[in-house]
Coordinates of C-alpha atoms in Angstrom, one line a residue:
M36 CA 108.4 90.0 110.5
K37 CA 108.3 93.7 111.5
T38 CA 106.4 94.7 114.6
P39 CA 103.8 97.3 113.7
K40 CA 104.3 100.7 115.3
P41 CA 101.7 102.0 117.6
R42 CA 99.4 104.5 116.0
H43 CA 99.8 108.1 116.8
K44 CA 96.9 110.1 118.3
T45 CA 96.8 112.5 115.3
V46 CA 96.0 109.5 113.1
L47 CA 93.2 108.6 115.5
L48 CA 91.6 112.0 114.9
K49 CA 91.2 111.1 111.3
N50 CA 89.1 108.2 112.3
K51 CA 86.7 110.4 114.3
K52 CA 83.9 109.9 111.8
A53 CA 84.1 106.2 112.0
A54 CA 84.3 106.3 115.8
R55 CA 81.1 108.3 115.8
Q56 CA 79.3 105.7 113.8
R57 CA 80.4 103.1 116.2
D58 CA 79.3 105.2 119.2
T59 CA 75.6 105.0 118.5
K60 CA 73.0 106.5 120.9
A61 CA 71.8 104.3 123.6
P62 CA 68.0 104.2 123.7
T63 CA 66.5 106.1 126.7
C64 CA 63.2 104.3 127.7
L65 CA 62.1 106.1 130.8
D66 CA 59.4 104.5 132.8
S67 CA 57.0 107.3 133.9
D68 CA 56.3 105.3 137.1
E69 CA 59.9 105.3 138.3
D70 CA 60.6 107.7 141.1
F71 CA 63.8 109.0 139.8
P72 CA 64.5 108.6 136.0
S73 CA 67.9 107.4 135.0
P74 CA 70.1 110.1 133.4
K75 CA 69.9 110.1 129.6
T76 CA 72.9 108.8 127.6
K77 CA 74.0 111.4 125.1
G78 CA 75.3 110.4 121.8
P79 CA 77.9 112.4 119.9
S80 CA 76.8 115.6 118.4
K81 CA 77.1 116.5 114.7
G82 CA 79.8 118.8 113.4
T83 CA 83.4 119.2 114.4
G84 CA 82.8 118.6 118.1
T85 CA 84.3 120.3 121.2
K86 CA 87.7 119.7 122.6
N87 CA 86.2 117.5 125.2
Q88 CA 84.6 115.3 122.6
K89 CA 88.0 115.1 120.7
A90 CA 89.7 114.1 123.9
R91 CA 87.0 111.5 124.6
L92 CA 87.5 110.0 121.1
I93 CA 91.2 110.0 121.5
N94 CA 90.9 108.2 124.8
D95 CA 88.3 105.8 123.6
D96 CA 90.4 104.8 120.6
A97 CA 93.5 104.7 122.7
E98 CA 91.8 102.1 124.9
F99 CA 90.6 100.2 121.8
F100 CA 94.0 100.1 120.1
D101 CA 96.6 100.3 122.8
G102 CA 94.8 98.7 125.7
Q103 CA 95.2 101.8 127.9
P104 CA 92.5 102.7 130.4
P105 CA 90.5 105.9 129.7
K106 CA 91.3 109.0 131.6
K107 CA 89.2 109.6 134.7
K108 CA 86.6 112.4 134.4
R109 CA 87.0 115.3 136.6
K110 CA 84.3 115.5 139.3
R111 CA 82.3 118.6 139.4
A112 CA 82.6 120.7 142.5
P113 CA 79.4 120.5 144.6
K114 CA 77.1 123.5 144.3
A115 CA 77.2 125.9 147.2
E116 CA 74.5 125.4 149.8
P117 CA 72.1 128.3 149.5
V118 CA 71.6 130.7 152.4
Y119 CA 68.0 131.8 152.5
A120 CA 66.9 135.3 153.4
I121 CA 64.1 134.8 156.0
P122 CA 61.9 137.8 156.6
E123 CA 60.9 138.9 160.1
V124 CA 57.4 138.2 161.3
E125 CA 55.0 140.2 163.3
R126 CA 54.6 138.6 166.7
K127 CA 51.1 137.7 167.9
E128 CA 49.7 136.4 171.2
T129 CA 47.7 133.2 171.9
T130 CA 46.9 131.0 174.9
F131 CA 47.0 127.9 172.6
R132 CA 49.7 125.4 173.6
G133 CA 48.6 122.3 171.7
R134 CA 50.4 120.5 168.8
L135 CA 50.6 121.8 165.3
G136 CA 51.0 119.3 162.5
Y137 CA 51.3 119.1 158.7
A138 CA 50.2 116.6 156.1
C139 CA 52.1 113.9 154.2
L140 CA 55.2 115.6 152.8
N141 CA 58.2 117.4 154.2
T142 CA 59.3 119.9 151.6
I143 CA 62.9 120.2 152.8
L144 CA 63.5 116.4 152.8
R145 CA 61.6 115.9 149.5
N146 CA 63.7 118.4 147.7
K147 CA 67.1 117.1 148.8
K148 CA 69.8 117.0 146.1
P149 CA 70.9 114.7 144.5
A150 CA 67.5 113.3 143.8
H151 CA 68.3 109.8 145.1
E152 CA 68.7 111.3 148.5
A153 CA 65.1 112.7 148.6
V154 CA 63.0 111.5 151.5
F155 CA 59.2 111.0 151.0
C156 CA 56.5 108.5 151.5
S157 CA 54.3 108.7 148.4
R158 CA 56.2 106.6 145.8
T159 CA 53.5 105.1 143.6
C160 CA 52.9 103.6 140.2
R161 CA 50.3 102.8 137.6
I162 CA 48.4 99.5 137.2
D163 CA 50.3 98.9 133.9
T164 CA 53.5 99.0 135.9
I165 CA 52.1 96.4 138.4
K166 CA 51.3 94.1 135.5
K167 CA 54.8 94.6 134.1
N168 CA 56.9 94.4 137.2
G169 CA 54.8 92.3 139.5
I170 CA 53.3 92.8 142.9
E171 CA 56.5 92.3 144.8
W172 CA 58.0 95.4 143.0
V173 CA 55.0 97.4 144.2
K174 CA 55.4 96.1 147.8
D175 CA 59.0 97.3 147.7
L176 CA 57.8 100.8 147.0
G177 CA 55.6 100.6 150.1
R178 CA 58.6 99.4 152.2
R179 CA 60.7 102.3 151.0
N180 CA 57.9 104.7 151.8
V181 CA 57.7 103.4 155.4
E182 CA 61.5 103.4 155.8
D183 CA 61.5 107.1 154.8
M184 CA 58.9 107.8 157.5
L185 CA 61.5 107.1 160.1
K186 CA 63.7 109.9 158.8
I187 CA 60.7 112.3 158.7
I188 CA 59.8 111.5 162.3
E189 CA 63.4 112.2 163.4
W190 CA 63.4 115.5 161.5
N191 CA 60.1 116.5 163.1
E192 CA 61.4 115.7 166.5
V193 CA 64.5 117.8 166.1
N194 CA 62.2 120.7 164.9
N195 CA 59.6 120.3 167.6
I196 CA 56.8 119.1 165.3
R197 CA 55.0 116.2 167.0
F198 CA 51.8 115.8 164.8
M199 CA 51.7 114.5 161.3
R200 CA 49.3 113.0 158.8
L201 CA 50.5 109.9 157.0
S202 CA 50.3 109.8 153.2
S203 CA 47.5 107.6 151.9
E204 CA 49.8 106.5 149.1
M205 CA 52.2 104.8 151.5
F206 CA 51.2 101.4 150.0
P207 CA 50.2 101.9 146.3
F208 CA 47.0 100.1 145.4
A209 CA 46.9 98.2 148.7
S210 CA 43.1 98.4 148.7
H211 CA 42.5 97.7 145.0
E212 CA 39.9 95.0 144.2
L213 CA 42.3 93.1 142.0
F214 CA 45.8 94.1 142.9
G215 CA 45.4 94.8 146.6
Y216 CA 47.5 93.1 149.2
S217 CA 48.0 92.7 153.0
L218 CA 50.5 94.9 154.8
D219 CA 51.7 92.0 157.0
Y220 CA 54.9 91.7 154.8
C221 CA 56.0 95.1 156.1
A222 CA 54.9 94.6 159.7
P223 CA 58.4 94.9 161.2
V224 CA 59.2 98.3 159.6
L225 CA 55.7 99.6 160.4
A226 CA 56.2 98.6 164.0
E227 CA 59.5 100.4 164.0
V228 CA 57.8 103.6 162.8
G229 CA 55.1 103.3 165.4
A230 CA 57.6 102.7 168.2
L231 CA 59.6 105.8 167.2
A232 CA 56.5 108.0 167.0
N233 CA 55.3 106.7 170.4
K234 CA 58.7 107.1 171.9
Y235 CA 58.7 110.8 171.0
G236 CA 55.0 111.3 171.7
H237 CA 54.1 112.1 168.1
R238 CA 50.6 111.8 166.9
L239 CA 50.0 110.1 163.5
T240 CA 46.7 110.2 161.7
V241 CA 45.4 109.5 158.2
H242 CA 42.9 111.1 155.8
P243 CA 41.7 108.7 153.1
G244 CA 40.9 110.5 149.9
Q245 CA 37.7 112.0 148.3
F246 CA 36.7 108.8 146.7
T247 CA 36.0 107.3 150.1
Q248 CA 32.2 107.6 150.0
L249 CA 30.3 105.7 152.6
G250 CA 27.0 107.3 151.5
S251 CA 27.2 106.4 147.8
P252 CA 24.1 104.8 146.2
R253 CA 26.5 102.5 144.3
D254 CA 27.4 99.3 146.2
S255 CA 30.7 99.0 144.4
V256 CA 31.8 102.4 145.6
V257 CA 30.8 101.6 149.2
K258 CA 32.7 98.3 149.1
A259 CA 35.8 100.1 147.6
S260 CA 35.5 102.7 150.4
I261 CA 35.4 100.1 153.1
R262 CA 38.5 98.4 151.6
E263 CA 40.3 101.7 151.7
L264 CA 39.4 102.3 155.3
E265 CA 40.5 98.7 156.2
Y266 CA 43.9 99.3 154.5
H267 CA 44.4 102.5 156.6
A268 CA 43.3 100.8 159.8
Q269 CA 45.7 97.9 159.2
M270 CA 48.6 100.3 158.7
L271 CA 47.9 102.2 161.9
D272 CA 47.3 98.9 163.8
L273 CA 50.6 97.4 162.6
M274 CA 52.4 100.6 163.8
G275 CA 50.9 100.1 167.2
I276 CA 49.3 103.6 167.1
G277 CA 46.7 104.2 169.8
P278 CA 43.2 105.6 169.6
D279 CA 44.5 109.1 168.7
G280 CA 45.4 107.7 165.3
V281 CA 42.1 108.5 163.7
M282 CA 40.9 108.2 160.1
I283 CA 39.2 111.4 158.8
I284 CA 36.8 111.3 156.0
H285 CA 34.2 113.7 154.6
G286 CA 30.5 113.0 154.3
G287 CA 31.0 112.7 150.5
G288 CA 28.3 113.5 147.9
V289 CA 24.7 114.2 148.5
Y290 CA 23.5 112.6 145.2
G291 CA 20.5 114.8 144.9
D292 CA 19.1 113.9 148.4
K293 CA 21.2 114.8 151.4
E294 CA 19.0 113.1 154.0
A295 CA 19.0 109.8 152.0
A296 CA 22.8 110.0 151.7
L297 CA 23.1 110.6 155.4
A298 CA 20.9 107.5 156.0
R299 CA 23.2 105.4 153.8
I300 CA 26.2 106.6 155.8
R301 CA 24.5 105.6 159.0
K302 CA 23.6 102.2 157.6
T303 CA 27.1 101.5 156.3
V304 CA 28.8 102.5 159.6
E305 CA 26.4 100.5 161.7
E306 CA 26.1 97.3 159.6
D307 CA 29.2 97.1 157.3
L308 CA 32.3 98.6 159.0
P309 CA 34.6 96.3 160.9
K310 CA 35.1 97.2 164.5
D311 CA 38.8 98.2 164.0
V312 CA 37.7 100.6 161.3
R313 CA 34.8 102.1 163.2
D314 CA 37.0 102.6 166.3
R315 CA 39.2 105.0 164.3
L316 CA 36.6 106.7 162.1
V317 CA 35.9 110.4 162.4
L318 CA 34.0 112.7 160.1
E319 CA 34.9 116.2 158.9
N320 CA 32.7 119.1 157.7
D321 CA 33.4 120.1 154.1
E322 CA 33.2 123.3 152.0
L323 CA 30.5 122.2 149.6
C324 CA 28.1 119.4 150.7
Y325 CA 28.0 118.8 154.5
N326 CA 28.5 121.6 157.0
A327 CA 29.1 120.8 160.7
A328 CA 25.4 121.1 161.5
D329 CA 24.6 118.5 158.9
L330 CA 27.0 116.0 160.4
L331 CA 26.8 116.7 164.2
P332 CA 23.5 114.8 164.8
L333 CA 24.8 111.7 163.0
C334 CA 28.1 111.9 164.9
E335 CA 26.3 112.2 168.2
E336 CA 24.0 109.3 167.3
L337 CA 26.9 107.0 166.2
D338 CA 29.4 108.3 168.8
I339 CA 31.8 109.3 166.0
P340 CA 33.8 112.5 166.7
L341 CA 33.6 115.4 164.3
V342 CA 36.9 117.1 163.2
F343 CA 36.0 120.8 162.8
D344 CA 37.6 122.4 159.7
H345 CA 37.7 126.2 160.2
H346 CA 38.2 127.1 156.6
H347 CA 35.4 124.8 155.4
D348 CA 33.1 126.4 158.0
V349 CA 33.8 129.8 156.5
L350 CA 32.9 128.6 153.0
N351 CA 30.0 126.4 154.1
P352 CA 28.8 127.7 157.5
S353 CA 26.3 126.2 159.9
P354 CA 23.7 129.0 160.2
E355 CA 22.5 128.3 163.7
L356 CA 25.8 127.2 165.3
T357 CA 28.9 129.1 166.1
P358 CA 32.3 127.5 165.9
S359 CA 32.6 127.5 169.7
E360 CA 29.3 125.6 170.0
I361 CA 30.3 123.1 167.3
I362 CA 33.6 122.5 169.0
A363 CA 32.0 122.1 172.5
R364 CA 29.6 119.5 171.2
T365 CA 32.2 117.4 169.3
N366 CA 34.7 117.6 172.2
V367 CA 32.1 115.8 174.3
I368 CA 32.3 112.9 171.8
F369 CA 36.1 113.0 171.8
A370 CA 36.2 112.9 175.6
R371 CA 33.7 110.0 175.8
R372 CA 35.8 108.0 173.3
G373 CA 39.2 108.9 175.0
I374 CA 40.5 110.6 171.9
K375 CA 42.5 113.8 171.8
P376 CA 40.5 116.5 170.0
K377 CA 41.8 117.7 166.7
Q378 CA 40.8 120.4 164.2
H379 CA 41.9 121.6 160.7
L380 CA 43.1 125.0 159.8
S381 CA 43.8 126.5 156.4
E382 CA 43.3 129.9 154.7
P383 CA 42.3 131.0 151.2
R384 CA 45.1 132.5 149.0
E385 CA 45.5 136.2 148.9
G386 CA 43.2 137.8 146.3
A387 CA 40.9 134.8 146.0
V388 CA 37.3 135.9 145.3
T389 CA 35.2 133.1 143.8
V390 CA 34.3 130.0 145.8
M391 CA 36.6 127.8 143.7
E392 CA 39.5 130.2 144.3
R393 CA 38.8 130.5 148.0
R394 CA 38.7 126.7 148.3
A395 CA 42.4 126.5 147.4
H396 CA 44.7 126.5 150.4
A397 CA 47.2 129.3 150.9
D398 CA 50.9 128.5 151.2
R399 CA 50.8 129.4 154.9
C400 CA 48.4 130.5 157.6
Q401 CA 48.8 133.9 159.2
R402 CA 46.6 133.6 162.3
L403 CA 45.1 131.0 164.7
P404 CA 41.3 130.8 165.1
E405 CA 39.7 132.8 167.9
A406 CA 37.6 129.8 169.0
L407 CA 40.6 127.5 169.3
P408 CA 40.8 125.6 172.6
D409 CA 44.1 125.9 174.5
D410 CA 44.9 122.2 174.5
M411 CA 44.1 120.2 171.3
D412 CA 45.9 119.2 168.1
L413 CA 45.6 121.5 165.0
M414 CA 46.4 120.1 161.5
I415 CA 47.7 122.9 159.3
E416 CA 46.6 122.2 155.8
A417 CA 48.9 124.5 153.8
K418 CA 51.0 124.1 150.7
D419 CA 54.2 124.9 152.5
K420 CA 53.7 121.9 154.8
E421 CA 56.3 122.0 157.6
Q422 CA 57.2 125.5 156.7
A423 CA 53.6 126.6 157.5
V424 CA 54.0 125.1 161.0
L425 CA 57.3 126.7 161.6
H426 CA 55.8 130.0 160.4
L427 CA 53.1 129.8 163.1
Y428 CA 55.7 128.8 165.7
R429 CA 57.5 132.1 164.9
L430 CA 54.3 134.2 164.8
Y431 CA 53.0 133.0 168.2
N432 CA 56.3 131.9 169.9
L433 CA 54.9 128.4 170.3
Q434 CA 58.1 126.4 169.9
P435 CA 61.9 127.1 169.4
V436 CA 62.7 127.2 165.7
I437 CA 66.0 126.2 164.1
H438 CA 66.9 128.9 161.6
A439 CA 68.5 126.5 159.2
S440 CA 65.2 124.7 158.8
L441 CA 63.4 127.8 157.6
R442 CA 62.6 128.6 153.9
P443 CA 61.2 132.0 152.7
P444 CA 57.7 132.2 151.4
T445 CA 57.1 132.6 147.7
D446 CA 56.8 136.1 146.4
I447 CA 53.5 135.5 144.6
Q448 CA 50.9 132.9 145.3
T449 CA 48.9 131.8 142.3
K450 CA 45.1 131.4 142.7
E451 CA 45.1 128.4 140.3
T452 CA 44.1 125.1 141.8
K453 CA 46.2 122.7 139.7
G454 CA 48.0 121.5 142.8
P455 CA 50.9 119.1 142.0
K456 CA 50.1 119.1 138.3
S457 CA 51.1 122.8 138.0
H458 CA 54.5 123.5 136.5
R459 CA 54.4 127.2 137.1
K460 CA 57.5 128.5 138.9
T461 CA 57.1 130.9 141.8
G462 CA 59.9 133.0 143.0
S463 CA 61.5 132.8 146.4
T464 CA 64.4 134.9 147.9
K465 CA 67.7 133.1 148.4
I466 CA 71.3 134.2 148.5
L467 CA 74.1 131.9 147.4
L468 CA 77.1 131.6 149.6
G469 CA 79.8 134.0 148.5
S470 CA 77.3 136.4 146.9
T471 CA 76.2 139.8 148.2

């Protein structure tokens, strides 16, 4: 019996059509709740195909018929690291020597490539995904968020930023009525984060979202708000963060009667809030409903500090109180409670005219407030996050700045307020290595 001769590669090319039929497309079912979607599996294209496709078919069939391993794919050379053109800044003077901070996200670490190396603390999901994957899967998201916080704190320390607001999405749905859970499972990692922050002298605070409404006329909303505050308090407690780790909330809605709403806030604080929550609670003036003058009497009565927001005061001022007077009164409460005073700073975007446009935060702040005390903590609420802090460091010579950590500002700031939902691209100046 004759031994069959091995088939030649030119014969294999004739079987290309049959090979394509066997090489069906793999379905790509991307879960919208996943942090980093898996790369799509491309099937063969129609037509004659490229040389690479032919080579792939030859190699695939050679493995099928001759038992030979496929050729290894050539690895792509890594992209050149961009070198950014950083513009000079006009130097300014200040006596302020407190800490500047940013909120929730570090843009440099979040945008690291490849995507699986990105560092951030807001991995989240939808309730449908919880039902599908189970609560342990959700808890693992929280654990990963906390672990990344260690990397962010280290980056902040290297870059002389010692004040940060934690993301409220650290533990997805932890305060949910049906799918909520205790953070005890993550206590060791949370303690590690707190120990690192305390070691470096970093201040960590939180700012529960707009749906935290202690003055709502709806009992279900108030209960949900208390659960949200309890979740944040537990996170800070398990980190071992001291009294400077405050929880900032707005007054909320007025519901057609501001005085009645303020009375409900008072009642909720006095009768319903657990002690660990009340010990960390502070109020903030907002740009629409409650100015500082509305909240100060309540804060002084309940011994709750007021975090003064400079931008909100411009949009919704207190007619009979200057910023200096407001700050002096609330600093008395901070001192009595043994809490380091803090304030918020943001600016409207260039060209903003209407109230809605002026509410939106600019990418960076260009000046410090005149009424700013010399020694307190200032949260910079700007779109460029850590870059906004480094920008003020350069403007006022507040801290040494590592040039490699700088990124240029965008050329044009939109006045739209779509936030993270916006897919509009804005230009920035960068030069690739090797280019002129």
